[in-house]
Amino acid sequence: MTIKINLTPKQKMAILSALFTTVTAVILILIIIPVINDIRDLKQEIYEQRLGLEKRYVQRFSMRRIITNFREIHDNMNTILSIFLSPGDELTFITMLEQQADKNEVDLQIYFLPQEKNTYPDGKQKIDLTLSAKGNFKDIIGFMNDIEKLNTYILLNSVNLTTRAEDADGIINASLKGYVYKNINL
């Protein structure tokens, strides 16, 4: 038994349109929408990976710069350490100052005042220093220039130059106050 349905061309067209719309909707729902969602997910993953790669690049660049800086500091470590007095080098330092004073024909008195309260946690100790020098202006300036060239840094916070009226030969009294740092961890 066969059933025969007579459909008009309009009805056939409506059925075909409905069937085509249904197939299109099924394809859209089952294939295209999941693919679009996967594309969005992949786009987000690519963005996150790009951010991660940029972060690693910046970290690697920073690490290279740190290594370069460390090597530069390491290569200059002896120079850096020479700006501090080493334990037991106080007498050598005083002798260097006296040699500079003799070279410039300056009478020099040195007051070296280490204090426990000026010791820092990193092993550095601030030592107050007063240099009283007497000589003519040219010699005093020469002496100050020579102590500036020493490896050990003398940080001056006061320079006082005075002269007396009765010193007709141009004798100047110079008082240089400052400090040096001593590295007590060596």
PDB file of N, CA, C and O in Angstrom, residues 12-38:
ATOM      1  N   LYS A  12       4.978  22.119  -2.496  1.00  0.00           N
ATOM      2  CA  LYS A  12       6.285  21.486  -2.653  1.00  0.00           C
ATOM      3  C   LYS A  12       7.393  22.502  -2.336  1.00  0.00           C
ATOM      4  O   LYS A  12       8.384  22.188  -1.683  1.00  0.00           O
ATOM      5  N   MET A  13       7.198  23.713  -2.840  1.00  0.00           N
ATOM      6  CA  MET A  13       8.189  24.754  -2.601  1.00  0.00           C
ATOM      7  C   MET A  13       8.268  25.094  -1.110  1.00  0.00           C
ATOM      8  O   MET A  13       9.363  25.297  -0.575  1.00  0.00           O
ATOM      9  N   ALA A  14       7.140  25.125  -0.421  1.00  0.00           N
ATOM     10  CA  ALA A  14       7.104  25.418   1.013  1.00  0.00           C
ATOM     11  C   ALA A  14       7.793  24.309   1.795  1.00  0.00           C
ATOM     12  O   ALA A  14       8.558  24.567   2.740  1.00  0.00           O
ATOM     13  N   ILE A  15       7.551  23.074   1.425  1.00  0.00           N
ATOM     14  CA  ILE A  15       8.172  21.937   2.116  1.00  0.00           C
ATOM     15  C   ILE A  15       9.689  21.966   1.888  1.00  0.00           C
ATOM     16  O   ILE A  15      10.477  21.763   2.807  1.00  0.00           O
ATOM     17  N   LEU A  16      10.095  22.208   0.632  1.00  0.00           N
ATOM     18  CA  LEU A  16      11.525  22.272   0.339  1.00  0.00           C
ATOM     19  C   LEU A  16      12.181  23.429   1.088  1.00  0.00           C
ATOM     20  O   LEU A  16      13.297  23.289   1.621  1.00  0.00           O
ATOM     21  N   SER A  17      11.495  24.554   1.164  1.00  0.00           N
ATOM     22  CA  SER A  17      12.036  25.697   1.909  1.00  0.00           C
ATOM     23  C   SER A  17      12.168  25.368   3.387  1.00  0.00           C
ATOM     24  O   SER A  17      13.173  25.692   4.038  1.00  0.00           O
ATOM     25  N   ALA A  18      11.169  24.723   3.959  1.00  0.00           N
ATOM     26  CA  ALA A  18      11.212  24.343   5.371  1.00  0.00           C
ATOM     27  C   ALA A  18      12.317  23.332   5.617  1.00  0.00           C
ATOM     28  O   ALA A  18      13.051  23.415   6.610  1.00  0.00           O
ATOM     29  N   LEU A  19      12.453  22.363   4.700  1.00  0.00           N
ATOM     30  CA  LEU A  19      13.502  21.359   4.833  1.00  0.00           C
ATOM     31  C   LEU A  19      14.881  22.020   4.723  1.00  0.00           C
ATOM     32  O   LEU A  19      15.780  21.729   5.508  1.00  0.00           O
ATOM     33  N   PHE A  20      15.040  22.917   3.764  1.00  0.00           N
ATOM     34  CA  PHE A  20      16.307  23.630   3.594  1.00  0.00           C
ATOM     35  C   PHE A  20      16.622  24.475   4.829  1.00  0.00           C
ATOM     36  O   PHE A  20      17.750  24.490   5.312  1.00  0.00           O
ATOM     37  N   THR A  21      15.626  25.160   5.372  1.00  0.00           N
ATOM     38  CA  THR A  21      15.812  25.967   6.581  1.00  0.00           C
ATOM     39  C   THR A  21      16.178  25.083   7.761  1.00  0.00           C
ATOM     40  O   THR A  21      17.064  25.414   8.563  1.00  0.00           O
ATOM     41  N   THR A  22      15.567  23.949   7.891  1.00  0.00           N
ATOM     42  CA  THR A  22      15.860  23.030   9.001  1.00  0.00           C
ATOM     43  C   THR A  22      17.288  22.492   8.890  1.00  0.00           C
ATOM     44  O   THR A  22      18.021  22.454   9.878  1.00  0.00           O
ATOM     45  N   VAL A  23      17.685  22.090   7.696  1.00  0.00           N
ATOM     46  CA  VAL A  23      19.044  21.577   7.494  1.00  0.00           C
ATOM     47  C   VAL A  23      20.057  22.691   7.785  1.00  0.00           C
ATOM     48  O   VAL A  23      21.077  22.470   8.432  1.00  0.00           O
ATOM     49  N   THR A  24      19.755  23.905   7.313  1.00  0.00           N
ATOM     50  CA  THR A  24      20.648  25.036   7.564  1.00  0.00           C
ATOM     51  C   THR A  24      20.749  25.309   9.065  1.00  0.00           C
ATOM     52  O   THR A  24      21.841  25.552   9.595  1.00  0.00           O
ATOM     53  N   ALA A  25      19.649  25.279   9.783  1.00  0.00           N
ATOM     54  CA  ALA A  25      19.639  25.515  11.227  1.00  0.00           C
ATOM     55  C   ALA A  25      20.441  24.434  11.948  1.00  0.00           C
ATOM     56  O   ALA A  25      21.207  24.714  12.883  1.00  0.00           O
ATOM     57  N   VAL A  26      20.279  23.173  11.517  1.00  0.00           N
ATOM     58  CA  VAL A  26      21.020  22.075  12.147  1.00  0.00           C
ATOM     59  C   VAL A  26      22.520  22.262  11.901  1.00  0.00           C
ATOM     60  O   VAL A  26      23.340  22.100  12.811  1.00  0.00           O
ATOM     61  N   ILE A  27      22.879  22.592  10.674  1.00  0.00           N
ATOM     62  CA  ILE A  27      24.301  22.836  10.366  1.00  0.00           C
ATOM     63  C   ILE A  27      24.824  23.999  11.202  1.00  0.00           C
ATOM     64  O   ILE A  27      25.917  23.937  11.768  1.00  0.00           O
ATOM     65  N   LEU A  28      24.042  25.047  11.313  1.00  0.00           N
ATOM     66  CA  LEU A  28      24.435  26.229  12.085  1.00  0.00           C
ATOM     67  C   LEU A  28      24.626  25.870  13.551  1.00  0.00           C
ATOM     68  O   LEU A  28      25.630  26.225  14.167  1.00  0.00           O
ATOM     69  N   ILE A  29      23.675  25.153  14.108  1.00  0.00           N
ATOM     70  CA  ILE A  29      23.719  24.825  15.540  1.00  0.00           C
ATOM     71  C   ILE A  29      24.797  23.783  15.834  1.00  0.00           C
ATOM     72  O   ILE A  29      25.528  23.884  16.815  1.00  0.00           O
ATOM     73  N   LEU A  30      24.914  22.767  15.010  1.00  0.00           N
ATOM     74  CA  LEU A  30      25.826  21.663  15.316  1.00  0.00           C
ATOM     75  C   LEU A  30      27.263  21.884  14.833  1.00  0.00           C
ATOM     76  O   LEU A  30      28.180  21.276  15.369  1.00  0.00           O
ATOM     77  N   ILE A  31      27.459  22.751  13.843  1.00  0.00           N
ATOM     78  CA  ILE A  31      28.806  22.877  13.293  1.00  0.00           C
ATOM     79  C   ILE A  31      29.360  24.296  13.434  1.00  0.00           C
ATOM     80  O   ILE A  31      30.429  24.501  14.010  1.00  0.00           O
ATOM     81  N   ILE A  32      28.664  25.268  12.922  1.00  0.00           N
ATOM     82  CA  ILE A  32      29.225  26.617  12.819  1.00  0.00           C
ATOM     83  C   ILE A  32      29.373  27.279  14.189  1.00  0.00           C
ATOM     84  O   ILE A  32      30.427  27.855  14.495  1.00  0.00           O
ATOM     85  N   ILE A  33      28.374  27.225  15.035  1.00  0.00           N
ATOM     86  CA  ILE A  33      28.465  27.867  16.360  1.00  0.00           C
ATOM     87  C   ILE A  33      29.595  27.266  17.198  1.00  0.00           C
ATOM     88  O   ILE A  33      30.393  28.008  17.781  1.00  0.00           O
ATOM     89  N   PRO A  34      29.757  25.938  17.281  1.00  0.00           N
ATOM     90  CA  PRO A  34      30.904  25.408  18.026  1.00  0.00           C
ATOM     91  C   PRO A  34      32.253  25.838  17.426  1.00  0.00           C
ATOM     92  O   PRO A  34      33.210  26.099  18.150  1.00  0.00           O
ATOM     93  N   VAL A  35      32.316  25.926  16.087  1.00  0.00           N
ATOM     94  CA  VAL A  35      33.558  26.360  15.451  1.00  0.00           C
ATOM     95  C   VAL A  35      33.858  27.818  15.822  1.00  0.00           C
ATOM     96  O   VAL A  35      34.997  28.172  16.124  1.00  0.00           O
ATOM     97  N   ILE A  36      32.822  28.661  15.822  1.00  0.00           N
ATOM     98  CA  ILE A  36      33.015  30.070  16.214  1.00  0.00           C
ATOM     99  C   ILE A  36      33.486  30.161  17.662  1.00  0.00           C
ATOM    100  O   ILE A  36      34.402  30.925  17.979  1.00  0.00           O
ATOM    101  N   ASN A  37      32.898  29.369  18.538  1.00  0.00           N
ATOM    102  CA  ASN A  37      33.331  29.366  19.946  1.00  0.00           C
ATOM    103  C   ASN A  37      34.773  28.883  20.077  1.00  0.00           C
ATOM    104  O   ASN A  37      35.552  29.432  20.863  1.00  0.00           O
ATOM    105  N   ASP A  38      35.133  27.853  19.301  1.00  0.00           N
ATOM    106  CA  ASP A  38      36.516  27.372  19.328  1.00  0.00           C
ATOM    107  C   ASP A  38      37.478  28.452  18.827  1.00  0.00           C
ATOM    108  O   ASP A  38      38.577  28.620  19.359  1.00  0.00           O
TER     109      ASP A  38
END
